[in-house]
Amino acid sequence: MASLRDIRKRIASVKNTQKITKAMKMVAAAKLRRAEEAIKAGRPFSEKMREVMMSLAARTHAHQMLESRPPQKALLILVTAERGLCGAFNTNLQRRAEAFIKEMKAKSVQVDLLTVGRKGNDYFRRRQVTIVEKFNNVMNTISYDLAGQIVSTVTEKFLAGEYQEVYVVYNSFRSAVTQVITLRKLLPIVPDEEGSKPRQAYLYEPSEEELLEELLPKYVQVQVFTGLLDSVASEHGARMSAMEAATTNAGEMINKLTLKLNRKRQESITTELMEIVGGAEALKG
Amino acid sequence: MAEKFKVELVTPRGIVLDRMVDGVIAPGVMGEFGVLIGHTPMLTFIKPGIFSYLESDRFVKYVVGAGFCEVLKDTVTVLVEEAHSVDSIDKNEASEELVMLERQLLEINALENSAEYERILNRVKVVKAKISLAGGN
């Protein structure tokens, strides 16, 4: 049976936890706002670029990055958070990645991983998956250059023929409370439905090769960069709601414990009174 | 009056321009080019310089950074690293930046760090375009 002192101690500790979760929520909210602005501003550019690339890809196949080859090995870029305490954010991603690996295995394609963010690396390190490259402790300072580093690693392997397909999976930001897991094929660049509509021939200036040579890596970099931005915003969103829930739960717990404490206190007062009354009664004889 | 077409000017920091215009003049790598309605579909790089569009017989000018431009039958999409309207340019600020950038250019080794050199050189071109545009007013 817990004593009064024990209950008081527990209340104090839960209160402390609540303070921490509340603070984390505020921090996440502030960071979310910044991340959201960055992503909203960056989106039109990346979407426009995607449109242009898609219509370009539909027209020409004169580049290795556009060529589809039968896959034997694929690379999956897994973008997770650096830290936990953000609800099911990382778990869902890991599960999706695992499902994807299984799915590809059924088609006898081996999938290797490139992890961005520590959590994904931690999880798959202990499993039977090859992690070819890891980028840890980067999610706090994502930049266009970081996307460039990731992309150059990936394209190098892709162009060397080591991998025939490259995918990326990340949490895409919808709103502060909803994140959608997005798995997208990064390489080769395949024109989608809309882009494959027959259109007029293009005039290239300078040459087609030069344009593709420069544009394709840039395009992939922009796609990865928006993926990173998305992931960061999602992470803060997920953490915010997780901490909000934790704060509410702590509040509930405090209420319950306080109730218990008061009951217990009353009980002990009653017992004490009974004892005194009993003692006085006995003295009367 | 000729038919209008759509022009979009987009940077990584957002959409700068999205409207129907009569024509545009853009700084391509192979020289400045003009686009009117019905232009042949084209894809080209944009070098830092002055981009302008024509609307009711008046040119509206923007300073743009490097990027590229897609011309389709009824749309012109310009994707550049940066874009500034004439009003947003502060001539003094631009002059200061130019001095700073030129100093950086002297310090940097063009052979060893060519990417960085290129980047700063592009910045210089943008800033110079800013100054010339602000001076023209």
Coordinates of N, CA and C in Angstrom, one line a residue, chain A residues 38 40-46 48-53 55-56 59 199-206 210-212 214-215 218, chain B residues 8 10-15 28-31 33 39-45 66-68 70-73 77-81:
Chain A
A38 N 9.2 27.5 -44.7 CA 10.2 27.1 -45.7 C 9.6 26.1 -46.7
K40 N 6.4 25.8 -47.6 CA 5.4 26.4 -48.4 C 6.0 27.2 -49.5
A41 N 7.1 27.9 -49.2 CA 7.8 28.7 -50.1 C 8.5 27.9 -51.2
G42 N 9.0 26.7 -50.8 CA 9.8 25.9 -51.7 C 9.0 25.1 -52.6
R43 N 7.7 24.8 -52.2 CA 6.9 23.8 -53.0 C 6.7 24.2 -54.5
P44 N 6.2 25.4 -54.7 CA 5.9 25.7 -56.1 C 7.1 25.5 -57.0
F45 N 8.3 25.8 -56.6 CA 9.5 25.7 -57.4 C 9.7 24.2 -57.7
S46 N 9.6 23.4 -56.7 CA 9.9 22.0 -56.9 C 8.8 21.3 -57.8
K48 N 7.0 22.9 -60.1 CA 7.2 23.4 -61.5 C 8.3 22.7 -62.1
M49 N 9.4 22.5 -61.4 CA 10.5 21.8 -61.9 C 10.1 20.4 -62.3
R50 N 9.3 19.8 -61.4 CA 8.8 18.4 -61.7 C 8.0 18.4 -63.0
E51 N 7.2 19.4 -63.2 CA 6.4 19.4 -64.4 C 7.3 19.5 -65.6
V52 N 8.2 20.4 -65.5 CA 9.1 20.6 -66.7 C 9.9 19.3 -67.0
M53 N 10.4 18.7 -65.9 CA 11.2 17.5 -66.1 C 10.4 16.3 -66.7
S55 N 7.7 16.6 -68.6 CA 7.4 16.7 -70.0 C 8.7 16.5 -70.8
L56 N 9.8 16.8 -70.2 CA 11.1 16.6 -70.9 C 11.4 15.1 -71.0
R59 N 9.7 13.2 -73.6 CA 10.1 13.5 -75.0 C 11.4 12.8 -75.4
R199 N 3.4 15.8 -77.1 CA 3.5 17.3 -77.3 C 4.5 17.6 -78.5
Q200 N 4.5 18.8 -78.8 CA 5.4 19.2 -79.9 C 6.8 19.0 -79.5
A201 N 7.6 18.9 -80.6 CA 9.1 18.8 -80.3 C 9.6 20.1 -79.7
Y202 N 10.6 20.0 -78.9 CA 11.2 21.1 -78.2 C 12.4 21.7 -79.1
L203 N 12.7 22.9 -78.8 CA 13.9 23.5 -79.3 C 14.8 23.6 -78.1
Y204 N 16.0 23.0 -78.3 CA 16.9 23.1 -77.1 C 18.0 24.1 -77.3
E205 N 18.3 24.8 -76.3 CA 19.3 25.8 -76.4 C 20.1 25.8 -75.1
P206 N 21.4 25.4 -75.0 CA 22.2 24.9 -76.1 C 21.7 23.5 -76.6
E210 N 23.5 18.8 -73.2 CA 24.0 19.7 -72.2 C 22.9 20.1 -71.2
L211 N 21.7 20.3 -71.7 CA 20.6 20.6 -70.8 C 20.3 19.5 -69.8
L212 N 20.2 18.3 -70.4 CA 19.9 17.2 -69.5 C 21.0 17.0 -68.5
E214 N 22.8 18.9 -67.0 CA 22.8 19.9 -65.9 C 21.5 19.8 -65.2
L215 N 20.4 19.6 -65.9 CA 19.0 19.7 -65.3 C 18.7 18.5 -64.4
K218 N 20.1 18.4 -60.9 CA 19.5 19.5 -60.2 C 18.0 19.1 -59.8
Chain B
E8 N 5.1 32.5 -65.8 CA 5.3 32.2 -64.3 C 6.8 32.4 -64.0
V10 N 9.3 31.6 -61.0 CA 9.3 30.9 -59.7 C 10.7 30.8 -59.1
T11 N 10.9 31.0 -57.9 CA 12.1 30.8 -57.2 C 11.9 29.8 -56.1
P12 N 13.0 29.3 -55.5 CA 12.8 28.3 -54.4 C 12.1 29.0 -53.2
R13 N 12.1 30.3 -53.2 CA 11.4 31.0 -52.0 C 10.0 31.4 -52.3
G14 N 9.5 31.0 -53.5 CA 8.1 31.2 -53.8 C 7.8 31.7 -55.2
I15 N 6.6 31.9 -55.5 CA 6.2 32.4 -56.8 C 6.3 33.9 -56.8
G28 N 18.8 34.5 -72.0 CA 19.2 33.1 -72.2 C 20.8 32.9 -72.3
V29 N 21.2 31.7 -72.1 CA 22.7 31.5 -72.2 C 23.3 31.9 -73.6
M30 N 22.4 31.7 -74.6 CA 22.9 32.0 -75.9 C 22.5 33.4 -76.4
G31 N 22.2 34.2 -75.4 CA 21.8 35.6 -75.7 C 20.4 35.8 -75.4
F33 N 16.6 36.6 -75.5 CA 15.6 36.2 -76.5 C 14.2 36.7 -76.1
H39 N 5.2 31.0 -79.8 CA 6.6 30.7 -79.9 C 6.8 29.1 -79.9
T40 N 7.8 28.7 -80.6 CA 8.1 27.3 -80.7 C 8.5 26.8 -79.3
P41 N 8.0 25.6 -78.9 CA 8.4 25.1 -77.6 C 9.9 25.0 -77.4
M42 N 10.4 25.5 -76.3 CA 11.8 25.6 -76.2 C 12.2 25.4 -74.7
L43 N 13.4 24.9 -74.5 CA 13.9 24.8 -73.2 C 15.4 25.4 -73.2
T44 N 15.6 26.3 -72.3 CA 17.0 26.9 -72.3 C 17.4 27.3 -70.9
F45 N 18.7 27.5 -70.7 CA 19.2 28.0 -69.5 C 19.0 29.5 -69.4
A66 N 20.5 32.7 -62.0 CA 20.6 31.6 -62.9 C 19.5 30.6 -62.8
G67 N 19.2 30.0 -63.9 CA 18.1 29.0 -63.8 C 17.8 28.5 -65.2
F68 N 16.5 28.2 -65.4 CA 16.2 27.8 -66.8 C 14.8 28.2 -67.1
E70 N 11.3 27.3 -69.6 CA 10.6 26.4 -70.5 C 9.5 27.2 -71.2
V71 N 9.5 27.2 -72.5 CA 8.5 27.9 -73.3 C 7.6 26.8 -74.0
L72 N 6.3 26.9 -73.6 CA 5.4 26.1 -74.3 C 4.4 26.9 -75.1
K73 N 3.5 26.3 -75.7 CA 2.6 27.1 -76.6 C 1.9 28.2 -75.9
T77 N 7.5 29.2 -68.4 CA 7.8 29.0 -67.0 C 9.3 29.3 -66.8
V78 N 9.6 30.2 -65.9 CA 11.0 30.6 -65.6 C 11.3 30.1 -64.2
L79 N 12.2 29.2 -64.1 CA 12.7 28.8 -62.8 C 14.1 29.3 -62.5
V80 N 14.2 30.2 -61.6 CA 15.5 30.8 -61.3 C 15.8 30.8 -59.8
E81 N 17.1 30.9 -59.5 CA 17.4 30.9 -58.1 C 16.9 32.1 -57.3

